[in-house]
Coordinates of C-alpha atoms (C1' of nucleotides) in Angstrom, one line a residue:
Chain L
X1 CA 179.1 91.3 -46.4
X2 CA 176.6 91.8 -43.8
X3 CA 178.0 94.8 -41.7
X4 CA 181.3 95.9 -43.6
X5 CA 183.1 99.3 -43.3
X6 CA 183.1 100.9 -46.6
X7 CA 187.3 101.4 -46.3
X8 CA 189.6 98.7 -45.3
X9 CA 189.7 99.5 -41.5
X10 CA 191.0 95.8 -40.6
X11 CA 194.4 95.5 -41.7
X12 CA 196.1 94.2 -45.0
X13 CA 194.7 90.7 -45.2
X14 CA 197.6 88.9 -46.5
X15 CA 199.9 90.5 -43.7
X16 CA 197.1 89.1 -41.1
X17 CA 197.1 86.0 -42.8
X18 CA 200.7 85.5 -43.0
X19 CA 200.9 85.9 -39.2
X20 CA 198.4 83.6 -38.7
X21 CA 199.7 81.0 -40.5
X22 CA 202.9 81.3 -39.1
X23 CA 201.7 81.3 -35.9
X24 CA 200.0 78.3 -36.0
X25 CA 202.6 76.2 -37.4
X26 CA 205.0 77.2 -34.8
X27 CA 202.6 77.0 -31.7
X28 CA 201.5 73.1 -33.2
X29 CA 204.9 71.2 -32.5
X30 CA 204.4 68.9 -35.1
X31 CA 203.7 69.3 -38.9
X32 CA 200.4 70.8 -40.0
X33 CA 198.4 69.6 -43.1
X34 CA 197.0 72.5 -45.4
X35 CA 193.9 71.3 -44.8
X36 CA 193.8 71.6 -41.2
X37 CA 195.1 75.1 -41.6
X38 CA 192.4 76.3 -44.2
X39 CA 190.0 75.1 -41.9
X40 CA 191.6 76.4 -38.5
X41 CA 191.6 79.6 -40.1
X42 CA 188.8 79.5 -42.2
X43 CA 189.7 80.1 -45.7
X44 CA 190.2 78.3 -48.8
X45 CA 193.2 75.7 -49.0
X46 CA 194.8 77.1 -52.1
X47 CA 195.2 80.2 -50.3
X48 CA 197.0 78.7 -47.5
X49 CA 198.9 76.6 -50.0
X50 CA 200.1 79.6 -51.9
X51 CA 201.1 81.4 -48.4
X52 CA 202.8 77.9 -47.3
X53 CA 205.1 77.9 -50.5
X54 CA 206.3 82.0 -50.5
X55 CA 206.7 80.7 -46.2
X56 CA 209.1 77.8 -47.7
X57 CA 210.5 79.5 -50.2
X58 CA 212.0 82.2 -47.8
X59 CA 212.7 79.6 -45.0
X60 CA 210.3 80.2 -42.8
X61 CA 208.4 77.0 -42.8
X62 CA 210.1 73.5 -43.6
X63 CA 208.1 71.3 -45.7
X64 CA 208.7 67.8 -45.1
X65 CA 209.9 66.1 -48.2
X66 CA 207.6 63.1 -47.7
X67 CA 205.7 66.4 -49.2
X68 CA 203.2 65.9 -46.3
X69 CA 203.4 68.3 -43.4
X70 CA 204.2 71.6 -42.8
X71 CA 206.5 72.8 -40.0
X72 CA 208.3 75.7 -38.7
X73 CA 211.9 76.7 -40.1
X74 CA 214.9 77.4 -38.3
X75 CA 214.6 81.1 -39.3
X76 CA 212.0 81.8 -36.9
X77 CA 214.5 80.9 -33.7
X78 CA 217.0 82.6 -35.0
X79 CA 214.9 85.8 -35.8
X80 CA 213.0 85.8 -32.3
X81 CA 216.9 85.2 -30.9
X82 CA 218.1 88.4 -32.8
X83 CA 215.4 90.9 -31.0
X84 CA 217.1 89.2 -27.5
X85 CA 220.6 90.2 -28.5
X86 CA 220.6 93.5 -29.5
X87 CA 219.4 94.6 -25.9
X88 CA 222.4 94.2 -24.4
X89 CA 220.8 93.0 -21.4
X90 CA 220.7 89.5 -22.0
X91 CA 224.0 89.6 -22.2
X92 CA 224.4 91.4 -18.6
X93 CA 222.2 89.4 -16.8
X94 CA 223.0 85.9 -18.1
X95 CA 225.5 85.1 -15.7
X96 CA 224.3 87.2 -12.7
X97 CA 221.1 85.2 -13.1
X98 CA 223.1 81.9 -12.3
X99 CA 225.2 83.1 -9.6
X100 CA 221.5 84.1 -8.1
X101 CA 219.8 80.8 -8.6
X102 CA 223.0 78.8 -7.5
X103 CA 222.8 81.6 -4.1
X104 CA 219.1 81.2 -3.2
X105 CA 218.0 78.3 -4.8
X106 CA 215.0 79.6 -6.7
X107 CA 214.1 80.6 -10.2
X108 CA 215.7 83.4 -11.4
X109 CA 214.2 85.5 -14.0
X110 CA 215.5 89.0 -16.1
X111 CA 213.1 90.7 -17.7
X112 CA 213.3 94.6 -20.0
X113 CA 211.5 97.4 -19.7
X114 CA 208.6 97.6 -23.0
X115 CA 206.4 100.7 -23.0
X116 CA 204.5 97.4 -23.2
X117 CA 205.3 95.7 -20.3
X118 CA 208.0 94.0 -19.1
X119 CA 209.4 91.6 -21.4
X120 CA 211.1 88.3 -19.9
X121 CA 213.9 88.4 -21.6
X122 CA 216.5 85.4 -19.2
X123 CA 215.1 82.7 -17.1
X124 CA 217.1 80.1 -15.3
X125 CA 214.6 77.1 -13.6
X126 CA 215.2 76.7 -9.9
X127 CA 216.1 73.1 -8.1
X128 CA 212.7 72.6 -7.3
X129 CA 211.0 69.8 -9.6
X130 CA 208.2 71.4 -10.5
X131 CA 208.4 74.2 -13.3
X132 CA 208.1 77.3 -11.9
X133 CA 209.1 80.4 -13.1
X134 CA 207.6 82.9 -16.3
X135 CA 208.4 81.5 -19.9
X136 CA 211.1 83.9 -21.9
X137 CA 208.5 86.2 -24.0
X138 CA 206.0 87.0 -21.7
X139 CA 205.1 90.3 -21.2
X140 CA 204.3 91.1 -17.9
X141 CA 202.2 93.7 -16.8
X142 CA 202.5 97.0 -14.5
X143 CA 200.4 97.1 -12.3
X144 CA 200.1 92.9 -12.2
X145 CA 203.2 92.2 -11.5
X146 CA 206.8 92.9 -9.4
X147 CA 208.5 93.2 -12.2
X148 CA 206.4 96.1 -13.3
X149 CA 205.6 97.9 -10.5
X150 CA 209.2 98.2 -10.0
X151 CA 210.3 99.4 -13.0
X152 CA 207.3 101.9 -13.1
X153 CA 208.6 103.2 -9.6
X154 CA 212.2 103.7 -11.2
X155 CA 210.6 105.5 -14.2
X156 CA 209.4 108.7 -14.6
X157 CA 206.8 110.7 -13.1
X158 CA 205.7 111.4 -16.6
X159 CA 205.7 107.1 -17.2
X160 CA 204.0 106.2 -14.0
X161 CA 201.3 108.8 -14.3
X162 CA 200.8 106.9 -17.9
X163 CA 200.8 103.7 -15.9
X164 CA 198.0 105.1 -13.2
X165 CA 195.8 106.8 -15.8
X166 CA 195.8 103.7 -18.2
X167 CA 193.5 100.4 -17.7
X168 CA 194.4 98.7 -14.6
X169 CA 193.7 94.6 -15.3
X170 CA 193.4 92.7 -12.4
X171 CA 194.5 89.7 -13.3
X172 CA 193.9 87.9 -9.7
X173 CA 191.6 89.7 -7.2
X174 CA 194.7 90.6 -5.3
X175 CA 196.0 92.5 -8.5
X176 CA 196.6 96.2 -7.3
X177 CA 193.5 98.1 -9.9
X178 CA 193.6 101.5 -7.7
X179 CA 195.7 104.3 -9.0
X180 CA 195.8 105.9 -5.7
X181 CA 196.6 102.5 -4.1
X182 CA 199.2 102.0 -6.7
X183 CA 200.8 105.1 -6.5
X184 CA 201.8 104.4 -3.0
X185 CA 203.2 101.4 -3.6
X186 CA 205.6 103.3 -6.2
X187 CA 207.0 105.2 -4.2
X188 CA 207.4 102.5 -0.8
X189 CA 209.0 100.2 -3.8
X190 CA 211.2 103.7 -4.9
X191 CA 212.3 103.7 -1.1
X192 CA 213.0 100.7 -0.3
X193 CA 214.5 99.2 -4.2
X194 CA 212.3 96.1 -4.4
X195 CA 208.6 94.7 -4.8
X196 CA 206.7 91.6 -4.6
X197 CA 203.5 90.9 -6.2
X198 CA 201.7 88.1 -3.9
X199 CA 198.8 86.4 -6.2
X200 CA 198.6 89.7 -8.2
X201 CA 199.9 88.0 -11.8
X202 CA 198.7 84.3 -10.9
X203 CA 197.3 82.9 -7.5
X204 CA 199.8 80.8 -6.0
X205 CA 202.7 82.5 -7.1
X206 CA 205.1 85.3 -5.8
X207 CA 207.9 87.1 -7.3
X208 CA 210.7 89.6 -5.6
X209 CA 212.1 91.7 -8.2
X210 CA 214.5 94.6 -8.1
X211 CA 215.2 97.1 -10.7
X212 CA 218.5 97.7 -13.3
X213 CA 219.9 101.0 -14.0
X214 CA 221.2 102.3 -16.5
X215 CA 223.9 105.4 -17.6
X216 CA 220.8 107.8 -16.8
X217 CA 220.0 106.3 -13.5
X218 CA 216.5 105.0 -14.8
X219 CA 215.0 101.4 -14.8
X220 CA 215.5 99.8 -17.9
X221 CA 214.3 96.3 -16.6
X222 CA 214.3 93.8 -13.4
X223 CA 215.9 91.0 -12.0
X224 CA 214.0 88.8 -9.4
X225 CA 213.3 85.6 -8.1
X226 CA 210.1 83.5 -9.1
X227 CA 208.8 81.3 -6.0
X228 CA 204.7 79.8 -4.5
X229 CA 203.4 82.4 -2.4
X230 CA 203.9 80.7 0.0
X231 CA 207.3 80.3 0.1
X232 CA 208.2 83.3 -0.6
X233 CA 206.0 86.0 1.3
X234 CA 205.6 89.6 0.7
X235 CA 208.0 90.6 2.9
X236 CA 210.6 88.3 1.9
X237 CA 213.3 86.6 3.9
X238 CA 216.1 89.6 4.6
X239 CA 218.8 87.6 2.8
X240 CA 216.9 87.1 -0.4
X241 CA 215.9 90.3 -1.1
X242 CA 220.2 91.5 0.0
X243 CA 220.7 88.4 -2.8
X244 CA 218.5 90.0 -5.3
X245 CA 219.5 93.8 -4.9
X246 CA 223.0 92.5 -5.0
X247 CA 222.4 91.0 -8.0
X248 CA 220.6 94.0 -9.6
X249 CA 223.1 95.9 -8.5
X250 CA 225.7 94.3 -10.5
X251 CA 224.0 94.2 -13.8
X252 CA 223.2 98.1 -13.2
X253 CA 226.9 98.5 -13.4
X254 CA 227.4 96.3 -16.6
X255 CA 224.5 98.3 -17.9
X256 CA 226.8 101.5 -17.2
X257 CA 225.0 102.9 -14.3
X258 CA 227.3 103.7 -11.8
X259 CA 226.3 101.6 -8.9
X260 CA 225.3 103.9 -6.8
X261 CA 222.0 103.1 -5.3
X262 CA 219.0 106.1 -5.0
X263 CA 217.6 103.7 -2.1
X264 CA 218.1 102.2 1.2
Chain B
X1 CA 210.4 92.8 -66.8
X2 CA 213.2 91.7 -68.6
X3 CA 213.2 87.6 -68.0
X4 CA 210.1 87.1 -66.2
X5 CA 208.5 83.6 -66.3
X6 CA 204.6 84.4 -67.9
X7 CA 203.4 82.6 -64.0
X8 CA 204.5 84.1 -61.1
X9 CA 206.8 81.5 -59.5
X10 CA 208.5 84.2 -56.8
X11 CA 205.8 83.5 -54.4
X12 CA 203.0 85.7 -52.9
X13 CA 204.7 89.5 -53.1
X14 CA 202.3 90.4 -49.7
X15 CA 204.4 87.9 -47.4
X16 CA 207.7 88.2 -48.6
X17 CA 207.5 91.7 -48.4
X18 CA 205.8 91.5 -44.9
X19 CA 208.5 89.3 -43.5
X20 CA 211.4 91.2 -44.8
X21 CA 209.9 94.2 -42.8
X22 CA 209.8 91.9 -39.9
X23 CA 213.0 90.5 -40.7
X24 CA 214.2 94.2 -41.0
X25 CA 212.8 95.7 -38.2
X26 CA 214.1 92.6 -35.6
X27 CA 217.4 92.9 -37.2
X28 CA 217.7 96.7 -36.5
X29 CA 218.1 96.9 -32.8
X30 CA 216.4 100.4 -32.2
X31 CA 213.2 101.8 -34.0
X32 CA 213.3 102.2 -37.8
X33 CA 211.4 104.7 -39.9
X34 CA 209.1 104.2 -42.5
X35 CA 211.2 106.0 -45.0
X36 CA 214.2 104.0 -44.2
X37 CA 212.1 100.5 -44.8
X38 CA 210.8 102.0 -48.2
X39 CA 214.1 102.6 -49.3
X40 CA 216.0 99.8 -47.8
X41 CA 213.4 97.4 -49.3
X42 CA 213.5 99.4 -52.5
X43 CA 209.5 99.9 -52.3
X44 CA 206.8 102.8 -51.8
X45 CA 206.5 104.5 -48.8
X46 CA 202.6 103.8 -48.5
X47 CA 202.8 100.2 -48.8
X48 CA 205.5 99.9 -46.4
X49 CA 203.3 101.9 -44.1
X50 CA 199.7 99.9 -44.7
X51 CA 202.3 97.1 -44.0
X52 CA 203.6 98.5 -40.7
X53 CA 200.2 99.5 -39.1
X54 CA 198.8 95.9 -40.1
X55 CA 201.7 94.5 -38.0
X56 CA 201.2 96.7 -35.3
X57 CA 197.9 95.9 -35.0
X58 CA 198.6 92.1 -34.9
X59 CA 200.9 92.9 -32.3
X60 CA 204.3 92.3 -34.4
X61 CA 205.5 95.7 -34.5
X62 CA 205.3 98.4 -31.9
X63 CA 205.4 101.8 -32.7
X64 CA 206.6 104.3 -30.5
X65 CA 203.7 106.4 -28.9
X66 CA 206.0 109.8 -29.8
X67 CA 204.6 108.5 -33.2
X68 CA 207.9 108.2 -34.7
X69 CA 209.9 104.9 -35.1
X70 CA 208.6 101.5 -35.4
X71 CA 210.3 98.4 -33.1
X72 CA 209.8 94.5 -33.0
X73 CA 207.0 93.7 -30.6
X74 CA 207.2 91.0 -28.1
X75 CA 205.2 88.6 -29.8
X76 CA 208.2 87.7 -31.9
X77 CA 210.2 86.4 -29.2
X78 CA 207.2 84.5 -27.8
X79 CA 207.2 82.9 -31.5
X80 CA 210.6 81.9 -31.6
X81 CA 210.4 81.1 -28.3
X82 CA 207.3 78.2 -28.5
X83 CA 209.6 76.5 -31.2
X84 CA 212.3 76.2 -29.0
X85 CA 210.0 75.1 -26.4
X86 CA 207.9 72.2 -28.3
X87 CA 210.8 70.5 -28.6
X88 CA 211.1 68.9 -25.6
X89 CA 215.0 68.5 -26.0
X90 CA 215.4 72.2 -24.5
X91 CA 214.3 71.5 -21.5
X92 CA 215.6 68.2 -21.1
X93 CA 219.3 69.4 -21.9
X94 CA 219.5 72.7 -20.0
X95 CA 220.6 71.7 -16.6
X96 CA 222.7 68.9 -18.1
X97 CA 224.3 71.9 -19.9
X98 CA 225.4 73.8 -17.2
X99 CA 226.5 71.1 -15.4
X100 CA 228.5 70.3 -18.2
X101 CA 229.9 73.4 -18.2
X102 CA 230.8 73.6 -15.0
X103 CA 232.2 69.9 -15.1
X104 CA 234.9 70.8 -17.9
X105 CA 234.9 74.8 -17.8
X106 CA 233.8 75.2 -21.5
X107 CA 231.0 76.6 -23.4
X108 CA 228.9 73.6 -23.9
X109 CA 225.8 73.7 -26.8
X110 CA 223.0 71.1 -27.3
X111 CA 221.5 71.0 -30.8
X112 CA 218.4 69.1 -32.5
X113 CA 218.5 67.3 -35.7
X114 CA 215.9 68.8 -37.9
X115 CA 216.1 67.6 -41.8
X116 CA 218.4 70.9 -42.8
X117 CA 220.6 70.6 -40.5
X118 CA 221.5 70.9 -36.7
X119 CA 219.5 73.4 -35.1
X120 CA 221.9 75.4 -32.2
X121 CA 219.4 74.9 -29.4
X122 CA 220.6 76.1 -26.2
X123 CA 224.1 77.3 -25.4
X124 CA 225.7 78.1 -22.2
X125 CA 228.8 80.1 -22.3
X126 CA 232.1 79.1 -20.7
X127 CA 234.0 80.9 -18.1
X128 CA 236.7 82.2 -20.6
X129 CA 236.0 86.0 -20.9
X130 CA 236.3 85.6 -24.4
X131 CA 233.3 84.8 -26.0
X132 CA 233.4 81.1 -27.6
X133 CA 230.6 79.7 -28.8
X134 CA 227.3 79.3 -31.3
X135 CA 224.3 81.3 -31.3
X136 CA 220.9 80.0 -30.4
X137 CA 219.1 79.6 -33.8
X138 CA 222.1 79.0 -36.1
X139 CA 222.1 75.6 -38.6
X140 CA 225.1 73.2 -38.8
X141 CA 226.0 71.3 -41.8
X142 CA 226.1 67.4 -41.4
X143 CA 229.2 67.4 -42.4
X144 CA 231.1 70.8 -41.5
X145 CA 230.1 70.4 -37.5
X146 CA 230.8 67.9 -35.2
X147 CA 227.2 68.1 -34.1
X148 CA 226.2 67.6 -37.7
X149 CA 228.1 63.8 -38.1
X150 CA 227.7 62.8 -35.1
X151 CA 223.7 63.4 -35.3
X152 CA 224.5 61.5 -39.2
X153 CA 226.1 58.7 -37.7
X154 CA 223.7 57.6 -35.5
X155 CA 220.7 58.3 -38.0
X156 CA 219.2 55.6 -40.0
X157 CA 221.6 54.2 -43.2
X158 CA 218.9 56.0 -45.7
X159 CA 219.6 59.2 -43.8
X160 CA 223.5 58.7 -44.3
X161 CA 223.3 58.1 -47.9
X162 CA 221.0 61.2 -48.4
X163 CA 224.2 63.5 -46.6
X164 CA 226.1 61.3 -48.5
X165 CA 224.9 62.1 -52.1
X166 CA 223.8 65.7 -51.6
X167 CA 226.0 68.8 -51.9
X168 CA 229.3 68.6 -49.5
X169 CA 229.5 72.4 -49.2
X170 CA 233.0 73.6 -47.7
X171 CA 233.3 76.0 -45.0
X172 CA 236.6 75.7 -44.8
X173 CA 239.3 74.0 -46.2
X174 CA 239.5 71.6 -43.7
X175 CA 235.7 70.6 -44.2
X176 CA 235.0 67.2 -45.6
X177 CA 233.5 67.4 -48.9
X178 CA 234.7 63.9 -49.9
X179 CA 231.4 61.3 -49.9
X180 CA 233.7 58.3 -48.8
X181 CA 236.0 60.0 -46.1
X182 CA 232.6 60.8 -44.7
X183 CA 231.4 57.4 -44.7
X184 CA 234.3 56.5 -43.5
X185 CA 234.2 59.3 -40.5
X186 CA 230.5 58.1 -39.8
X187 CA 231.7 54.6 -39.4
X188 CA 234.1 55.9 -36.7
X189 CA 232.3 58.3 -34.9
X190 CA 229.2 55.5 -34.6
X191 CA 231.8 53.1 -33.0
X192 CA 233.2 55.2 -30.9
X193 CA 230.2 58.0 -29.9
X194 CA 231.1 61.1 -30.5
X195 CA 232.8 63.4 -33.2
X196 CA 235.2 66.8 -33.5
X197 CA 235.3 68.9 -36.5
X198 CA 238.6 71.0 -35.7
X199 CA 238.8 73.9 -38.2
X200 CA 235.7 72.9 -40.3
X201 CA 233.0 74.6 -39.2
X202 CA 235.4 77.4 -38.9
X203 CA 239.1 78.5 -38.7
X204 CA 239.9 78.0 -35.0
X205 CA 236.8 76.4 -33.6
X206 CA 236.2 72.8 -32.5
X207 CA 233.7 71.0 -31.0
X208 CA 233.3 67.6 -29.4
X209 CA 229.7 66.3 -29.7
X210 CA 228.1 63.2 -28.7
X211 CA 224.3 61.9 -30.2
X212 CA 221.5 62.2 -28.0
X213 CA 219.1 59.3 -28.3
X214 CA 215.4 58.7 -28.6
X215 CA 213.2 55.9 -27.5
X216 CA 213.9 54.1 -30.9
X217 CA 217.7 54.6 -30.4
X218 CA 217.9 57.2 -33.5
X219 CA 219.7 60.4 -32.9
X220 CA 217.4 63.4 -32.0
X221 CA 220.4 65.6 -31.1
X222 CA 223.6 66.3 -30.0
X223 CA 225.3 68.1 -26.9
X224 CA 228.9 69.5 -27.0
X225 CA 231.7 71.6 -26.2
X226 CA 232.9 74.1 -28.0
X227 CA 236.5 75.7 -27.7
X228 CA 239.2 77.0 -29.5
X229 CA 241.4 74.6 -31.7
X230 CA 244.2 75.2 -30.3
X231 CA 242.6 74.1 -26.7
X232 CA 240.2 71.0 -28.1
X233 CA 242.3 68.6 -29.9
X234 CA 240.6 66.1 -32.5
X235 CA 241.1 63.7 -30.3
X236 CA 240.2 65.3 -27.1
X237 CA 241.2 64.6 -23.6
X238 CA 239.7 61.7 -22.4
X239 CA 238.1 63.4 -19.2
X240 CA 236.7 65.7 -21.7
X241 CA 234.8 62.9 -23.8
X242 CA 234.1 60.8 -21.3
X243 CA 232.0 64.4 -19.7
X244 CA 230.3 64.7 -22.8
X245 CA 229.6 60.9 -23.4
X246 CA 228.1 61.3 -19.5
X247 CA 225.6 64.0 -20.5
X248 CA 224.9 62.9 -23.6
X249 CA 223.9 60.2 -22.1
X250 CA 221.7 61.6 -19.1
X251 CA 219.6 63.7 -21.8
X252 CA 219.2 60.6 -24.0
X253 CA 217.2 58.4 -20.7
X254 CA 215.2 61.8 -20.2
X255 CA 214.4 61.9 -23.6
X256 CA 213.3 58.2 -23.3
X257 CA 216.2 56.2 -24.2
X258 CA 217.2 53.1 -22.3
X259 CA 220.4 54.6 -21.5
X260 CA 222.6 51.6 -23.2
X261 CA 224.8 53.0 -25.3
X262 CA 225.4 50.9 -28.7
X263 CA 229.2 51.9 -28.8
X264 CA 232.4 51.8 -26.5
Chain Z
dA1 C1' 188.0 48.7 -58.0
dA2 C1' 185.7 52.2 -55.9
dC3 C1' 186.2 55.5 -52.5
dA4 C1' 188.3 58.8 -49.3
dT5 C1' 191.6 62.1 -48.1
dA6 C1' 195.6 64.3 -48.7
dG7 C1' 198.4 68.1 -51.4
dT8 C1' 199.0 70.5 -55.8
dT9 C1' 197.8 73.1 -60.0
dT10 C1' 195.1 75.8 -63.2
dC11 C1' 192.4 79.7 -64.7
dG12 C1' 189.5 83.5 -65.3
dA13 C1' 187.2 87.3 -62.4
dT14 C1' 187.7 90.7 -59.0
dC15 C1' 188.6 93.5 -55.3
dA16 C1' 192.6 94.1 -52.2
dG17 C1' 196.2 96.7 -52.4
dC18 C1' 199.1 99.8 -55.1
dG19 C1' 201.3 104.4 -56.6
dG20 C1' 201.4 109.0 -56.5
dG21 C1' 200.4 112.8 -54.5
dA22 C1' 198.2 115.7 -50.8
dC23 C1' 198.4 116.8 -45.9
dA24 C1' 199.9 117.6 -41.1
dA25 C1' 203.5 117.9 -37.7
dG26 C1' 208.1 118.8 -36.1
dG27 C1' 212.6 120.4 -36.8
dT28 C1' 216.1 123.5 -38.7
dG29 C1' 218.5 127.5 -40.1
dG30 C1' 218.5 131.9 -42.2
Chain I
dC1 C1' 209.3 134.3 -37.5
dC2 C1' 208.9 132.3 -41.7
dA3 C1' 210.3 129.5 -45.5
dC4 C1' 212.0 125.0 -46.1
dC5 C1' 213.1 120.4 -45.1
dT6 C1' 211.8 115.8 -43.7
dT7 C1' 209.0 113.0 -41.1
dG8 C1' 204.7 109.9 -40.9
dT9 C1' 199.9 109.6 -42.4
dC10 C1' 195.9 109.6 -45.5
dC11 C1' 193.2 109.5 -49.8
dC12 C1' 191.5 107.8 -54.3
dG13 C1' 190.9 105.8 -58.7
dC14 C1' 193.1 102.1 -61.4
dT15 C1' 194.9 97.4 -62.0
dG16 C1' 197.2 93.1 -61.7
dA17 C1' 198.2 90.2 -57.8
dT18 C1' 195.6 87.2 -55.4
dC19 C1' 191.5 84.6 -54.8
dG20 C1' 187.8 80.6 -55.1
dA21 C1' 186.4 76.7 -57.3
dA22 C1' 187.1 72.9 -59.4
dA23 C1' 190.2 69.6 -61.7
dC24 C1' 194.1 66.8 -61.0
dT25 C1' 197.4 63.5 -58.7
dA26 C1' 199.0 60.5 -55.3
dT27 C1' 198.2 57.4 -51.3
dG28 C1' 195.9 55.0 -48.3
dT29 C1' 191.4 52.5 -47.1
dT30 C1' 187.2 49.8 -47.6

DNA sequence: AACATAGTTTCGATCAGCGGGACAAGGTGG
DNA sequence: CCACCTTGTCCCGCTGATCGAAACTATGTT
């Protein structure tokens, strides 16, 4: 061991590997050999083998009974499902996000506050043929995205100074990395009860997003719309961003807020 | 130990314990403790805790910067997420399924045949206010669902006989546990295209399911209604199958089938 | 038939990880 | 304000769960 820490400063080995594994066989659709794994990660195939079988034996990974390849298990849905349902948000938003697709025609996207990020938590594709819109899972940043910054501006002082003092990525070159910058854009967003983040999280793409309330009147996540840049600017079209605050609106007062908006 | 086998044949103690705290902490909607886990899992507080931090360094678990409770980390949805999405069949079914919906005014459901079982892909929920339906992640029998025999049916005659010969479990006491009135079931639903299962899933529920088809004409999934009982007969209204024979359809040519349907 | 490549199993050595207990930080109530 | 809980975290020496390497089996390939 050329330049080891004396302690174990890394992590419990098996837990890392465990992940590992797991996460390999779910991100490659189709069944992976032990070998592959061992190599992929770089460790001995009985050790994988040994991790594979406890993995099957507590239905996490299937084994196919041809006794060849190794692939995910049902378990893993359903335990990735369970962390959506108990915010009650999915719930809320499911419907609303729908009725917003079916009254604007684009991608409609829900996402939850994290101390994170903002989690995508409901999606619904848009007309369009071409994918666009932000996978269910993704964690979007604060400063990097419409989501965020909105949810930061409905937060509290004590959250958004967090947000200004922390690392500000820039994910595009048109991703906001000035606190003082930033900090102004809070409060215009807190004003007016919506953002957009033109090229900030990817180039080519825009996203209007306003914020849900909750009982204590602060944002616990976003609804929004996922479009190109350039069809949807920064100052969107009047009648998208009444659809969107509509929307939010609504799912604020399934979310127990009382529907009461602090803005324009 | 009292009866233990002289091998260990319980698997590798590291990962069952580390996906029990996962599955623990998921399951538990708001922040758990370590002293709660340790107890709960019937384990010592320190391991639980080199556990934990391990986890939340992969990015698993989150802990809450207060330094209290731990909560499930995004990555978990993400996970269960890419399973869902390597299967092309989610994306292929999801407008159909709304349309669907929206067609008949019923929760509609679209599953993939995996070798346990039907896997509850994507659900959309009907207009009732009640909630109907199956959850995202959940396994049907192949022979207590109408997903499950309909997917049977239209599966090779080696896959049949396997259903056939392994254990009919009963989730009811309307569920068919007899071999030949399966077979004999199968043989229907294959002429005709598409199956119920009133009451035999569970008291109350029914659903009408149709196969969707692959390239090589095998089933690769189902798509469905779900309702009560009382309001989905076992043999449905005709407008009702002949919606879900339409969709069924429409997934199977995007999924690569020719679209010519070998019954009715 | 020899070879190649897959998954599985065995076995003894070893170090990763365990238990138990100390420690710090809040919270509570007398 | 101070004992007294109850948290989560950290430390350390012992040990058995887990590891690597190699043998074994089964299949497919040359």
């Amino acid at each position: 061991m050329p330049e080891g820490d004396k302690k174990m400063a890394e992590g419990l080995q098996s837990v890392i590997l465990t992940m590992q594994i797991v996460e390999h066989v779910a991100r490659t659709g189709k069944g992976v050999g032990v070998t592959s794994l061992a190599t992929a990660l770089g460790t001995s195939k009985s050790r994988i083998h040994r991790h594979l079988q406890t993995l099957v034996q507590q239905g996490y990974v299937f084994q196919h009974e041809d006794s060849e390849r190794y692939e995910i298990g049902h378990q893993l849905v359903s335990l990735g499902q369970a962390v959506l349902d108990n915010s009650g948000l999915v719930g809320a938003s499911r419907d609303s996000l729908l009725a917003l697709r079916d009254r604007i025609g684009r991608s409609a996207v829900a996402s939850q506050l994290t101390p994170e990020g903002m989690l995508v938590i409901a999606t619904v594709r848009g007309p369009s043929p071409i994918e666009i819109g932000v996978r269910v899972g993704s964690l979007l940043s604060f400063n990097g995205s419409a989501q965020g910054k909105v949810a930061a501006a409905f937060s509290s002082e004590a959250f958004q100074q967090r947000v200004l003092t922390g690392e500000l990525t820039a994910y595009t070159e048109h991703t906001i990395t000035d606190p003082e910058q930033l900090a102004a854009e809070f409060a215009e967003i807190r004003a007016r009860g919506w953002a957009t983040a033109p090229n900030q999280a990817a180039l080519g793409l825009n996203t209007l997003a306003s914020p849900i309330l909750d009982a204590s009147g602060a944002a616990c996540g976003t609804v929004g719309i996922v479009d190109l840049a350039q069809s949807l600017d920064a100052e969107p079209d009047p009648e998208h961003i009444a659809a969107v605050l509509d929307t939010a609106r609504r799912i604020s007062v399934l979310m127990g807020h009382s529907g009461a908006l602090p803005f324009g």
